[in-house]
Amino acid sequence: MKKIVSIAAVLTAFGAFADEGQWQPHQIKKLQHEFDRIGMELSAEQVSSLDKYPLNAVVGLGGCSASFVSPNGLVVTNHHCAYGAIANNSTPENNLIKKGFLAKTMSEELSGGPRQRVYITEEVTDVTDKVVADLGELTGKARFDAIASKRKALVKACETSDDYRCSVRSFHHGMEYFLLKQLMIKDVRLVYAPPDSLGNFGGDIDNFEYPRHVADFTFIRAYVDKDGKSANYSKDNVPFKPKSYLTVNGNGVKKGDGVILAGYPGSTSRYKLASEIDFAGSWSYPAQVAMYNKTLDTIALATKGKPALEVKYSSTVKSINNRMKKRMGLMDGFKATDIHGIKLKQEQDLLNWIAKDNSRAQYSLTHGELSTLIEKNQASAKRGFYANYAASSSLLSAASRLYRLAIESEKPDSERESGYQARDINRIKSGLKRLKTRFDAGVDQQLWQMYISEYLSQGDNVRIAAFDKALGLTSDMTDTQINDVLAKFYTGSQLADYDTRLNWVGKSVQDFEQSDDAFIKLAVALYDSNMKREAQRKEMAGQLAQVRPEYMKAIIAFNRSLGKPVYPDANGTLRVTFGTVDGYPAADGVYKTPFTSLEGLAAKATGVFPFDAPAPLIKAINDRDYGNHAQKYVEKQFPSKWHCKLFGCHEKILNEFNSVPVNFLSSADTTGGNSGSPVMNARGELVGLNFDSTYESITKDWYFNQRITRAIHVDVRYMLWLMEHYGADNLIEEMKIVK
């Protein structure tokens, strides 16, 4: 295996564009000039290393980011990232979501549940040559399968023990592949969470909005067995000892200060074609928003007045609300800024560059081929959208996964489909276990009925004959008739029972095919149709895997000719980004300042959800009981060194702040998955946590607009102030805090 080089060579002395870029760690060493620009004291070389502070203190949670903040495995992340762990320990009688939670001793800490994990990236290796070798003229599904086989082989060789989780990730849409080796900690416990009235202050009304005043932070702890090995929950386990942990700077940051963030951003689309933006804005996002709304309405009706069900579905509702508002923001952003037009211009500039040199002609052919494939893929996505929803009953999904596991288990492990290998058994079991706290048969049936009604209303072009036949569906069915059909599956199945579900793991194909369980029988009946659709998806993915990398080569070559560095689209892997603390022009004549205050929180509080901050906290604010966390100024007194060299230095007239900063803004390049990312100052000390983006910034997944793109962070000074008021002195003492 060759160690990391490749795309790092693309970086040039011309530097990045402002603060744009979600950089792979190994790329950072080429960006010292950017670190100098924003005033970093840490060297780019140090930040590029997985083995050094601060990156060796940054962890992933599987969809969120976090960081170690003590030598005893204490981890800080967002409140909404640990929401599942909070909900997992909540009941109507002891609702930790509403009241919050604090473990004063380690013995009081609560298990985060079967799916809560901490992932520590220890090695990243370029394996491109090993993945793309000998592919020759393979295309379509054959190419997809060949790549998948090579990736599985690399993963198997990497996972030398149960402690580790490895994966081979595609970068630049299949142009490069990297092998990631992560230590996976399975015993993760809830330590401290503020009440929902603070951790979710403003709720969905304030989501993606600014100014914000939310305490979006929670502490969890990683545990291992007495030998230091990853292990499932046990009272005998001990706190994990990280290689490093972040120092906390209680003074925070000021406007103009440089910051760096590290975390696991989920997905961006900055190298997609203009036609893909058009499809997203005109069809995909509106369709998703419509289904999100219907889903939320159905859950609200099914759980109304039933506290136990509201608790079970709280995490689901929160997640859907977040996704929906983001999609709505994207649609509004596409209208406010002509991103489609910007991408068309960029695309045409690329094509013009290609046309200037006959040696680049293949790039033009690639663009045409890619455009054709994308059009076909979009048509397929339209056909499959409602069908996928129609098959999304939780129990049908469980039955289908269990049956597929039985079939795959008859093959040698190396030949099994990814997700169904021996390494995946515990994950499958965890998913089945999670239904215990996040599922109700009555709610599930109502959701399924709504999805099928939507599916039937779309016309014959989205219908799947095998699915309709297996359920006995016809176009003219009423809601009552659909309900009668679906009710038989729930009454005729035992999969809603926890033990019954788990007992199906490891059973034979014959056991499934002879079962009288209604959902098991349905899963068996749908298997061939599902596999046919899967093969079609793999065929398209294989074709794209051949063409997109060639198009990315054109983009990279074009940008190199302009002196521009290129970073890969986000893909859930560890990235580093940087920026400065700053406000932004939100609208004509409206400038939003970079810090919010406790007074702003009190002014917004109404005593009614979602602005129902606890009365004792409001009293503390009104009494100006700020301890040593109040800041007289949140602006730097002197300009930065580079500004002085250019314009001279003059003492500024500062506006007094005289409060505790609650949330703040920076120009760092973030997206979903960066939730919980540590925000660090020039020395790499923790000064906040990333948790959101402004509404105007949502379109940054497609296009980064330096002028208005801002990430929103919870300020460490607010965190410490709040912890003091909630008696979390034990955690404050455990962390290393400097002033």
C-alpha positions as a printed Julia matrix, in Angstrom:
739×3 Matrix{Float64}:
   0.0     0.0     0.0
   1.34    3.41   -0.87
   1.11    6.08    1.76
  -0.8     9.29    1.25
   0.43   11.53   -1.58
  -1.64   11.91   -4.79
  -4.0    14.88   -4.59
  -1.77   16.7    -2.14
   0.4    17.42   -5.16
  -2.47   19.43   -6.62
  -2.09   22.09   -3.96
  -0.06   25.03   -5.14
   1.51   28.14   -3.78
  -1.41   30.19   -5.0
  -3.41   29.19   -1.95
  -7.06   28.42   -1.26
 -10.01   30.66   -1.87
 -10.72   32.4     1.4
 -11.91   29.86    3.97
 -13.43   27.37    1.58
 -12.31   23.76    1.84
 -13.01   20.55    3.75
  -9.46   19.29    3.66
  -8.13   15.8     4.21
  -5.58   15.94    7.03
  -2.64   15.14    4.76
  -3.54   18.13    2.55
  -3.27   20.58    5.45
   0.56   20.53    5.48
   0.42   22.36    2.12
  -1.69   25.17    3.6
   0.68   26.86    6.03
   0.1    30.14    4.19
  -3.59   29.88    5.09
  -2.76   29.2     8.73
  -0.53   32.27    8.7
  -3.34   34.34    7.16
  -5.8    33.59    9.97
  -3.19   33.77   12.75
  -2.79   30.1    13.71
  -0.01   29.36   16.21
  -0.26   25.65   15.51
   1.68   24.66   12.42
  -0.09   23.14    9.45
   2.35   20.23    9.71
   1.18   19.43   13.24
  -2.52   19.66   12.35
  -2.01   17.33    9.4
  -0.92   14.45   11.64
  -3.37   11.89   13.0
  -0.87   11.02   15.72
  -0.49   14.52   17.15
  -2.53   17.01   19.1
  -5.2    18.13   18.27
  -6.39   15.63   15.62
  -5.73   12.61   17.85
  -8.34   14.03   20.25
 -11.05   14.33   17.57
 -13.5    11.43   17.16
 -16.55   10.44   15.14
 -19.88    9.2    16.45
 -21.26    7.79   13.21
 -23.06   10.8    11.73
 -21.67   13.4    14.15
 -18.31   14.58   15.46
 -16.87   14.97   18.94
 -13.63   15.26   20.91
 -11.95   13.95   24.05
 -11.67   16.56   26.8
 -10.13   14.6    29.66
  -7.65   11.75   30.21
 -10.55    9.58   31.39
 -12.41    9.17   28.12
 -14.74   12.14   28.6
 -16.15   13.24   25.25
 -18.04   16.42   24.38
 -20.45   16.64   21.46
 -23.74   18.29   20.53
 -26.92   17.72   22.51
 -28.68   16.69   19.32
 -25.89   14.22   18.5
 -26.41   12.42   21.81
 -30.2    12.73   21.61
 -30.54    9.01   20.97
 -28.63    8.19   24.15
 -30.8    10.61   26.14
 -34.01    9.22   24.65
 -32.79    5.66   25.22
 -32.75    6.35   28.97
 -36.01    8.31   29.09
 -39.44    7.16   30.16
 -42.65    9.11   30.76
 -41.94    8.84   34.48
 -38.27    9.83   34.17
 -38.01   11.94   31.04
 -34.32   12.87   30.77
 -35.04   14.74   27.55
 -37.09   17.28   29.48
 -35.31   17.33   32.84
 -31.72   16.8    31.71
 -29.18   14.5    33.29
 -26.0    14.76   35.36
 -23.91   11.87   36.66
 -21.95   13.14   39.65
 -19.89    9.95   39.71
 -18.87    7.48   37.0
 -21.04    4.8    38.62
 -24.11    6.92   37.83
 -23.36    7.18   34.1
 -25.93    5.5    31.83
 -25.44    3.27   28.8
 -25.99    5.17   25.56
 -27.65    2.18   23.94
 -26.68   -0.54   21.45
 -25.88    1.8    18.54
 -23.89    4.46   20.38
 -20.25    4.31   19.26
 -17.06    6.36   19.36
 -14.73    6.04   16.36
 -11.08    7.12   16.5
  -9.33    7.36   13.12
  -5.82    5.97   13.56
  -4.64    5.32   10.0
  -5.52    6.63    6.53
  -3.79    4.92    3.59
  -4.07    5.57   -0.13
  -5.17    2.28   -1.75
  -6.23    3.67   -5.12
  -3.84    1.45   -7.06
  -5.13   -1.66   -5.31
  -8.8    -0.82   -5.98
  -8.63    0.29   -9.63
  -5.99   -2.19  -10.78
  -7.01   -4.73  -13.42
 -10.46   -3.24  -13.93
  -9.72   -2.99  -17.66
 -12.84   -2.43  -19.71
 -15.2    -3.69  -17.02
 -18.32   -1.57  -16.82
 -21.69   -1.48  -15.16
 -22.44   -4.06  -12.48
 -19.31   -6.06  -13.31
 -17.16   -3.03  -12.53
 -19.18   -2.28   -9.37
 -18.77   -5.86   -8.13
 -15.03   -5.91   -8.89
 -14.46   -2.7    -6.92
 -16.65   -3.96   -4.06
 -14.69   -7.21   -3.9
 -11.37   -5.39   -3.67
 -12.69   -3.06   -1.0
 -13.93   -5.99    1.08
 -10.56   -7.72    0.82
  -8.75   -4.61    2.02
 -11.18   -4.2     4.9
 -10.75   -7.84    5.97
  -6.97   -7.52    6.03
  -7.27   -4.3     8.03
  -9.64   -5.53   10.74
  -7.13   -7.53   12.75
  -9.33   -7.51   15.86
 -12.84   -6.68   17.01
 -11.46   -3.39   18.33
 -11.2    -1.96   14.85
 -13.6    -0.91   12.14
 -12.12   -0.37    8.7
 -13.6     1.0     5.51
 -12.47    1.92    2.04
 -13.89    5.29    1.06
 -14.13    6.81   -2.4
 -12.72   10.31   -2.89
 -13.3    12.57   -5.88
 -16.17   10.32   -6.93
 -14.04    7.22   -7.46
 -10.81    8.83   -8.64
  -9.09    7.9    -5.39
  -9.7     5.37   -2.63
  -8.43    5.54    0.95
  -8.44    2.83    3.61
  -9.52    4.13    7.02
  -8.69    2.21   10.18
 -10.72    3.3    13.2
 -10.7     2.15   16.79
 -14.36    1.46   17.62
 -15.44    1.92   21.22
 -18.72    0.15   21.91
 -19.42    1.03   25.54
 -20.44    4.69   25.49
 -22.29    6.24   28.44
 -24.31    9.38   29.01
 -22.64   11.73   31.5
 -24.28   15.14   31.28
 -27.05   16.65   29.18
 -28.79   19.96   29.78
 -32.6    19.89   29.78
 -34.25   20.1    26.36
 -35.44   23.61   27.22
 -31.77   24.68   26.93
 -30.17   21.98   24.77
 -32.9    22.52   22.18
 -33.83   26.13   23.01
 -35.7    27.57   20.04
 -36.48   24.09   18.68
 -37.32   23.76   15.02
 -38.29   27.44   14.82
 -34.67   28.49   15.36
 -33.1    25.58   13.48
 -30.7    26.94   10.83
 -31.51   30.46   12.02
 -29.43   33.19   13.62
 -29.22   34.74   16.18
 -29.22   31.52   18.25
 -29.12   30.91   21.99
 -28.94   27.14   22.34
 -26.9    25.0    24.75
 -26.26   22.36   22.11
 -23.75   20.26   24.04
 -23.67   16.99   25.93
 -20.95   14.93   27.58
 -20.55   11.19   27.08
 -17.78    8.82   28.14
 -15.97    6.01   26.34
 -15.35    2.77   28.24
 -13.23   -0.32   27.5
 -12.52   -3.55   29.32
  -9.79   -3.84   31.95
  -7.26   -4.82   29.27
  -7.97   -1.65   27.31
  -9.89   -3.51   24.58
 -13.17   -2.39   23.06
 -16.05   -4.26   24.67
 -19.8    -4.18   25.0
 -21.31   -2.54   28.06
 -20.25   -4.06   31.35
 -20.18   -2.69   34.89
 -16.6    -3.94   35.06
 -15.41   -1.77   32.16
 -13.11    1.19   32.82
 -12.79    4.65   31.21
 -10.83    4.72   27.97
  -7.45    6.5    28.07
  -7.1     8.59   24.89
  -3.71    9.41   23.39
  -4.63   13.06   23.75
  -7.45   15.32   24.85
  -8.27   18.95   24.14
  -7.38   21.71   26.54
 -10.35   24.02   27.12
  -9.76   27.77   26.88
 -12.19   29.53   29.2
 -11.52   32.91   27.55
 -13.01   31.78   24.25
 -12.47   33.85   21.12
 -13.12   37.34   19.81
 -14.28   38.73   16.49
 -11.52   38.32   13.91
  -9.81   35.44   15.67
  -8.81   32.52   13.52
 -10.32   29.1    14.3
  -9.88   25.56   13.05
 -12.44   22.77   13.13
 -12.01   19.05   12.71
 -14.71   16.47   12.25
 -16.57   14.16    9.93
 -18.67   16.15    7.41
 -21.23   13.92    5.77
 -21.83   14.89    2.15
 -21.36   17.79   -0.26
 -21.95   18.11   -4.01
 -19.58   20.85   -5.14
 -18.35   18.99   -8.2
 -21.76   17.92   -9.49
 -23.12   19.09  -12.85
 -25.53   21.98  -13.19
 -28.23   19.52  -14.3
 -27.92   17.78  -10.92
 -28.56   21.06   -9.12
 -31.6    21.64  -11.3
 -32.96   18.16  -10.53
 -32.41   18.62   -6.8
 -34.16   21.99   -6.71
 -37.02   21.21   -9.07
 -37.91   17.65   -8.09
 -35.84   15.83   -5.45
 -35.95   18.37   -2.61
 -39.66   19.27   -3.05
 -40.58   15.56   -3.07
 -38.54   14.94    0.07
 -40.04   17.91    1.91
 -43.56   16.77    1.04
 -42.91   13.29    2.45
 -41.19   14.67    5.53
 -44.26   16.8     6.26
 -46.62   13.87    5.8
 -44.44   11.69    8.02
 -44.33   14.28   10.8
 -48.09   14.85   10.59
 -48.73   11.1    10.82
 -46.43   10.66   13.82
 -47.94   13.69   15.56
 -51.47   12.32   15.14
 -50.5     8.79   16.17
 -48.62    9.86   19.32
 -50.79   12.79   20.47
 -51.62   12.51   24.14
 -49.45    9.42   24.55
 -46.26   10.4    26.41
 -44.62    6.99   26.04
 -44.98    7.09   22.26
 -43.85   10.71   22.09
 -40.64    9.7    23.87
 -40.12    6.72   21.53
 -40.44    8.83   18.41
 -38.77   12.0    19.72
 -35.41   11.22   18.12
 -37.06   10.33   14.79
 -39.1    13.55   14.8
 -36.05   15.65   15.61
 -34.04   14.07   12.81
 -36.79   14.51   10.22
 -37.4    18.12   11.22
 -33.71   18.86   10.79
 -33.54   17.23    7.35
 -36.72   18.94    6.22
 -35.65   22.43    7.21
 -32.32   21.9     5.48
 -34.07   20.9     2.26
 -36.35   23.93    2.51
 -33.32   26.13    3.05
 -31.67   24.65   -0.01
 -34.73   25.38   -2.13
 -34.93   28.95   -0.84
 -31.18   29.35   -1.35
 -31.42   28.23   -4.97
 -33.98   30.99   -5.49
 -32.01   33.67   -3.64
 -28.71   32.87   -5.35
 -28.58   31.55   -8.89
 -26.35   28.6    -8.01
 -27.58   26.74  -11.09
 -26.41   29.67  -13.21
 -23.08   29.83  -11.36
 -22.51   26.12  -11.97
 -23.48   26.47  -15.63
 -20.87   29.22  -15.99
 -18.22   27.11  -14.23
 -19.12   24.13  -16.42
 -18.87   26.22  -19.58
 -15.51   27.65  -18.48
 -14.27   24.09  -18.09
 -15.56   23.07  -21.52
 -13.98   26.14  -23.09
 -10.64   25.2   -21.51
 -10.98   21.67  -22.85
 -11.72   22.96  -26.36
  -8.5    25.0   -26.45
  -6.27   21.93  -26.56
  -6.86   18.84  -28.69
  -5.08   16.74  -26.1
  -8.02   17.39  -23.77
 -10.69   16.16  -26.19
 -11.42   13.05  -24.15
 -12.58   15.27  -21.29
 -15.31   16.7   -23.53
 -16.5    13.21  -24.45
 -16.53   12.29  -20.77
 -18.71   15.29  -19.93
 -21.25   14.24  -22.56
 -21.28   10.63  -21.36
 -21.66   11.7   -17.75
 -24.57   14.01  -18.63
 -26.38   11.12  -20.33
 -25.84    8.76  -17.38
 -27.05   11.38  -14.91
 -30.25   11.89  -16.88
 -30.92    8.14  -16.78
 -30.13    7.99  -13.06
 -32.51   10.84  -12.3
 -35.34    9.08  -14.13
 -34.64    5.96  -12.09
 -34.62    7.99   -8.85
 -38.07    9.35   -9.68
 -39.43    5.86  -10.28
 -37.96    4.45   -7.1
 -38.7     7.29   -4.66
 -42.26    6.35   -3.68
 -41.62    2.62   -3.99
 -38.84    2.89   -1.42
 -41.19    4.65    0.98
 -43.9     2.05    0.35
 -41.54   -0.67    1.6
 -40.35    1.22    4.67
 -42.36   -0.46    7.42
 -39.92   -1.0    10.29
 -40.91   -4.65   10.63
 -40.72   -5.3     6.88
 -37.27   -3.73    6.85
 -36.21   -5.95    9.76
 -37.62   -9.08    8.11
 -35.96   -8.28    4.77
 -32.61   -7.67    6.45
 -32.85  -10.91    8.43
 -33.75  -12.97    5.35
 -30.95  -11.4     3.33
 -28.56  -12.23    6.18
 -29.62  -15.88    6.06
 -29.02  -16.03    2.29
 -25.67  -14.27    2.46
 -24.55  -16.48    5.35
 -24.57  -19.49    3.02
 -21.71  -17.9     1.03
 -18.04  -17.63    2.01
 -17.63  -14.5     4.07
 -15.53  -12.75    1.41
 -18.31  -13.22   -1.16
 -21.11  -11.86    0.97
 -22.71   -8.5     0.27
 -21.2    -5.66    2.32
 -23.36   -5.16    5.38
 -23.99   -8.89    5.78
 -20.53  -10.22    6.57
 -19.46  -11.67    9.9
 -18.16   -8.22   10.9
 -21.69   -6.83   10.49
 -23.61   -9.25   12.71
 -23.31   -7.15   15.85
 -24.4    -4.05   13.97
 -27.47   -5.87   12.63
 -28.32   -7.05   16.14
 -27.91   -3.51   17.47
 -30.37   -2.23   14.87
 -32.88   -4.9    15.88
 -32.4    -4.05   19.54
 -32.89   -0.33   18.93
 -36.48   -0.95   17.82
 -37.29   -1.65   21.47
 -37.01    2.03   22.33
 -37.9     3.62   18.97
 -40.8     1.56   17.61
 -44.52    1.09   18.17
 -46.57   -1.23   15.99
 -49.59    1.09   15.88
 -47.54    4.11   14.83
 -45.58    2.04   12.34
 -48.77    0.76   10.72
 -50.16    4.28   10.32
 -46.91    5.45    8.73
 -46.85    2.47    6.4
 -50.44    3.08    5.34
 -49.67    6.71    4.51
 -46.6     5.72    2.48
 -48.53    3.12    0.49
 -51.38    5.57   -0.17
 -48.83    8.03   -1.6
 -47.26    5.24   -3.65
 -50.61    4.18   -5.14
 -51.53    7.76   -6.02
 -48.46    8.3    -8.23
 -49.55    6.33  -11.27
 -48.4     3.14  -12.94
 -44.89    4.38  -13.84
 -43.68    4.06  -10.22
 -45.45    0.81   -9.44
 -43.6    -2.46   -8.82
 -45.7    -5.41   -9.89
 -44.13   -7.88   -7.47
 -44.72   -5.54   -4.53
 -48.35   -4.91   -5.48
 -48.94   -8.64   -5.91
 -47.32   -9.6    -2.59
 -49.48   -7.13   -0.65
 -52.6    -7.4    -2.81
 -52.6    -3.7    -3.76
 -54.69   -2.1    -6.48
 -54.86    1.49   -7.72
 -58.45    2.05   -6.62
 -58.04    0.95   -2.99
 -59.44    3.23   -0.28
 -57.54    4.07    2.9
 -59.84    1.71    4.81
 -59.04   -1.13    2.43
 -55.31   -0.43    2.67
 -55.57   -0.4     6.46
 -57.33   -3.79    6.41
 -54.57   -5.26    4.24
 -51.75   -3.93    6.41
 -53.37   -4.83    9.72
 -53.08   -8.52    8.81
 -49.31   -8.27    8.69
 -49.04   -6.82   12.21
 -51.5    -9.29   13.73
 -49.85  -12.14   11.85
 -46.3   -11.42   12.94
 -44.27  -11.81   16.12
 -41.39   -9.57   14.98
 -42.59   -6.72   17.17
 -41.41   -8.85   20.11
 -37.81   -8.07   21.1
 -36.66  -11.63   21.76
 -38.4   -13.03   18.69
 -36.62  -10.54   16.42
 -33.21  -11.35   17.81
 -33.84  -15.1    17.64
 -34.15  -14.91   13.86
 -30.47  -13.96   13.6
 -28.59  -17.06   12.5
 -31.6   -19.04   11.25
 -31.4   -20.83    7.91
 -32.92  -19.87    4.58
 -35.22  -22.88    4.95
 -36.44  -21.57    8.31
 -37.46  -18.32    6.64
 -39.09  -19.93    3.64
 -41.14  -22.24    5.84
 -42.2   -19.53    8.31
 -45.82  -18.49    8.76
 -44.86  -15.08   10.14
 -46.6   -12.51    7.95
 -43.67  -10.11    7.62
 -41.17  -12.94    7.09
 -43.37  -14.36    4.31
 -43.61  -10.91    2.73
 -39.82  -10.45    2.86
 -39.34  -13.83    1.15
 -41.9   -12.97   -1.53
 -40.23   -9.63   -2.29
 -36.65  -10.87   -2.32
 -36.27  -11.57   -6.06
 -37.81   -8.22   -6.99
 -35.6    -6.4    -4.51
 -32.5    -8.1    -5.89
 -33.46   -7.14   -9.44
 -33.76   -3.48   -8.41
 -30.47   -3.7    -6.51
 -28.75   -5.08   -9.62
 -30.09   -2.15  -11.64
 -28.71    0.31   -9.07
 -25.33   -1.42   -9.14
 -25.31   -1.3   -12.94
 -25.79    2.46  -12.87
 -23.3     2.92  -10.02
 -20.72    0.92  -11.96
 -21.18    3.05  -15.06
 -20.85    6.23  -13.02
 -17.77    4.8   -11.29
 -16.11    4.61  -14.68
 -17.06    8.06  -15.99
 -17.11   10.39  -12.96
 -13.46    9.87  -12.02
 -12.45   10.89  -15.53
 -14.56   14.03  -15.24
 -12.93   14.81  -11.87
  -9.52   14.55  -13.56
 -10.67   17.27  -15.94
 -11.86   19.49  -13.07
  -8.62   19.03  -11.16
  -6.47   19.67  -14.23
  -8.51   22.81  -15.0
  -8.17   24.12  -11.47
  -4.45   23.4   -11.45
  -4.13   25.56  -14.54
  -5.74   28.38  -12.55
  -3.58   27.82   -9.49
  -6.5    26.56   -7.42
  -6.22   23.71   -4.92
  -8.86   21.0    -4.95
 -10.35   19.27   -1.94
 -12.68   16.25   -2.19
 -16.41   16.45   -1.57
 -17.3    15.5     2.0
 -17.89   11.77    2.46
 -18.06   11.19    6.21
 -14.27   11.02    6.67
 -12.06   13.14    8.92
 -11.58   16.64    7.55
 -10.06   19.92    8.74
 -11.46   23.35    7.95
 -10.61   26.83    9.14
 -11.91   30.39    9.18
 -12.35   33.5    11.27
 -14.93   34.58   13.83
 -17.13   37.03   11.94
 -20.69   38.17   11.26
 -22.3    38.56    7.84
 -24.7    40.7     5.78
 -27.94   38.73    6.03
 -30.07   41.08    3.91
 -30.14   44.62    2.59
 -29.14   46.84    5.49
 -29.03   43.88    7.94
 -25.7    42.79    9.44
 -25.7    39.93   11.92
 -23.05   40.22   14.6
 -20.88   37.2    15.45
 -21.88   36.77   19.12
 -25.16   36.35   20.98
 -25.57   36.95   24.7
 -27.38   35.76   27.8
 -29.51   38.91   27.63
 -30.61   37.85   24.16
 -31.6    34.45   25.5
 -33.65   36.03   28.3
 -35.35   38.39   25.85
 -36.33   35.48   23.64
 -37.62   33.31   26.52
 -41.42   33.12   26.75
 -41.86   30.27   29.21
 -43.61   28.32   26.45
 -41.98   25.61   24.3
 -39.64   25.93   22.47
 -38.56   29.12   24.25
 -39.15   27.77   27.76
 -35.79   28.37   29.38
 -35.87   27.37   33.08
 -36.9    30.15   35.44
 -33.78   29.82   37.67
 -31.55   30.43   34.65
 -33.56   33.48   33.62
 -33.26   34.8    37.17
 -29.5    34.29   37.12
 -29.33   36.27   33.87
 -31.49   39.08   35.23
 -29.31   39.17   38.36
 -26.22   39.27   36.11
 -24.87   36.28   37.97
 -22.15   35.63   35.41
 -19.28   34.49   37.6
 -15.97   34.95   35.76
 -17.39   34.16   32.31
 -18.66   37.61   31.31
 -16.79   39.39   28.54
 -16.48   43.16   28.45
 -15.48   43.04   24.79
 -15.9    40.41   22.06
 -13.78   42.34   19.54
 -10.01   42.3    19.33
  -8.4    45.52   20.44
  -5.81   45.6    17.7
  -5.93   44.57   14.06
  -4.17   41.41   12.98
  -0.5    41.48   12.02
  -1.14   41.17    8.29
  -3.58   44.09    8.49
  -0.97   46.2    10.27
   1.61   45.5     7.58
  -0.75   46.63    4.85
  -2.63   49.49    6.45
  -0.88   50.36    9.69
  -2.22   49.77   13.18
  -4.65   52.0    14.95
  -6.37   51.35   18.25
  -9.99   50.47   17.69
 -13.01   51.9    19.47
 -14.65   48.82   20.88
 -18.32   48.23   21.57
 -18.93   46.89   25.06
 -20.56   43.45   25.28
 -20.67   42.91   29.05
 -22.28   39.48   29.04
 -21.55   35.79   28.6
 -21.33   34.82   24.91
 -23.83   32.07   24.1
 -23.38   31.23   20.41
 -21.0    32.62   17.8
 -20.32   32.57   14.06
 -17.3    31.71   11.96
 -16.54   31.42    8.26
 -15.36   27.81    8.61
 -16.56   25.44    5.88
 -18.88   22.9     7.52
 -21.87   20.7     6.71
 -23.98   17.93    8.22
 -21.76   15.51   10.15
 -19.73   18.46   11.48
 -22.24   18.69   14.33
 -20.18   18.36   17.49
 -16.9    19.27   15.77
 -14.54   21.0    18.19
 -13.93   24.65   17.37
 -10.32   25.42   18.32
  -8.38   28.63   18.7
  -4.93   29.44   17.34
  -3.3    27.09   19.86
  -5.69   24.22   19.25
  -7.64   24.79   22.48
 -11.37   24.12   22.63
 -13.42   27.32   22.44
 -16.74   25.96   21.2
 -18.68   23.27   19.37
 -20.07   23.47   15.86
 -23.78   22.7    15.69
 -25.48   24.42   12.74
 -25.29   26.75    9.77
 -27.19   29.92    9.07
 -30.2    29.67    6.79
 -28.39   31.69    4.14
 -25.52   29.17    4.26
 -27.41   25.97    3.58
 -26.6    26.04   -0.14
 -22.9    25.68    0.69
 -23.3    21.95    0.12
 -23.38   22.93   -3.57
 -21.53   26.25   -3.61
 -19.44   28.04   -0.97
 -20.21   31.77   -0.86
 -17.55   33.32    1.36
 -19.53   36.54    1.83
 -22.52   34.97    3.61
 -21.55   31.41    4.53
 -21.31   31.06    8.31
 -21.24   28.16   10.72
 -22.86   28.5    14.16
 -21.09   27.36   17.32
 -21.96   27.07   21.0
 -19.49   29.16   23.01
 -17.39   27.37   25.62
 -17.97   30.26   28.05
 -21.72   29.57   27.98
 -21.08   25.87   28.42
 -18.96   26.44   31.52
 -21.36   29.01   32.96
 -24.3    26.64   32.5
 -22.44   23.69   33.97
 -21.63   25.71   37.05
 -25.3    26.54   37.54
 -26.29   22.89   37.11
 -23.72   21.59   39.57
 -21.48   19.86   37.04
 -18.4    20.82   39.05
 -17.09   17.27   38.8
 -16.78   17.61   35.03
 -15.28   21.09   35.18
 -12.62   19.75   37.55
 -11.98   16.78   35.27
 -11.18   18.94   32.25
  -8.01   20.96   31.76
  -9.21   24.56   31.57
  -6.9    27.48   30.91
  -7.53   31.21   30.84
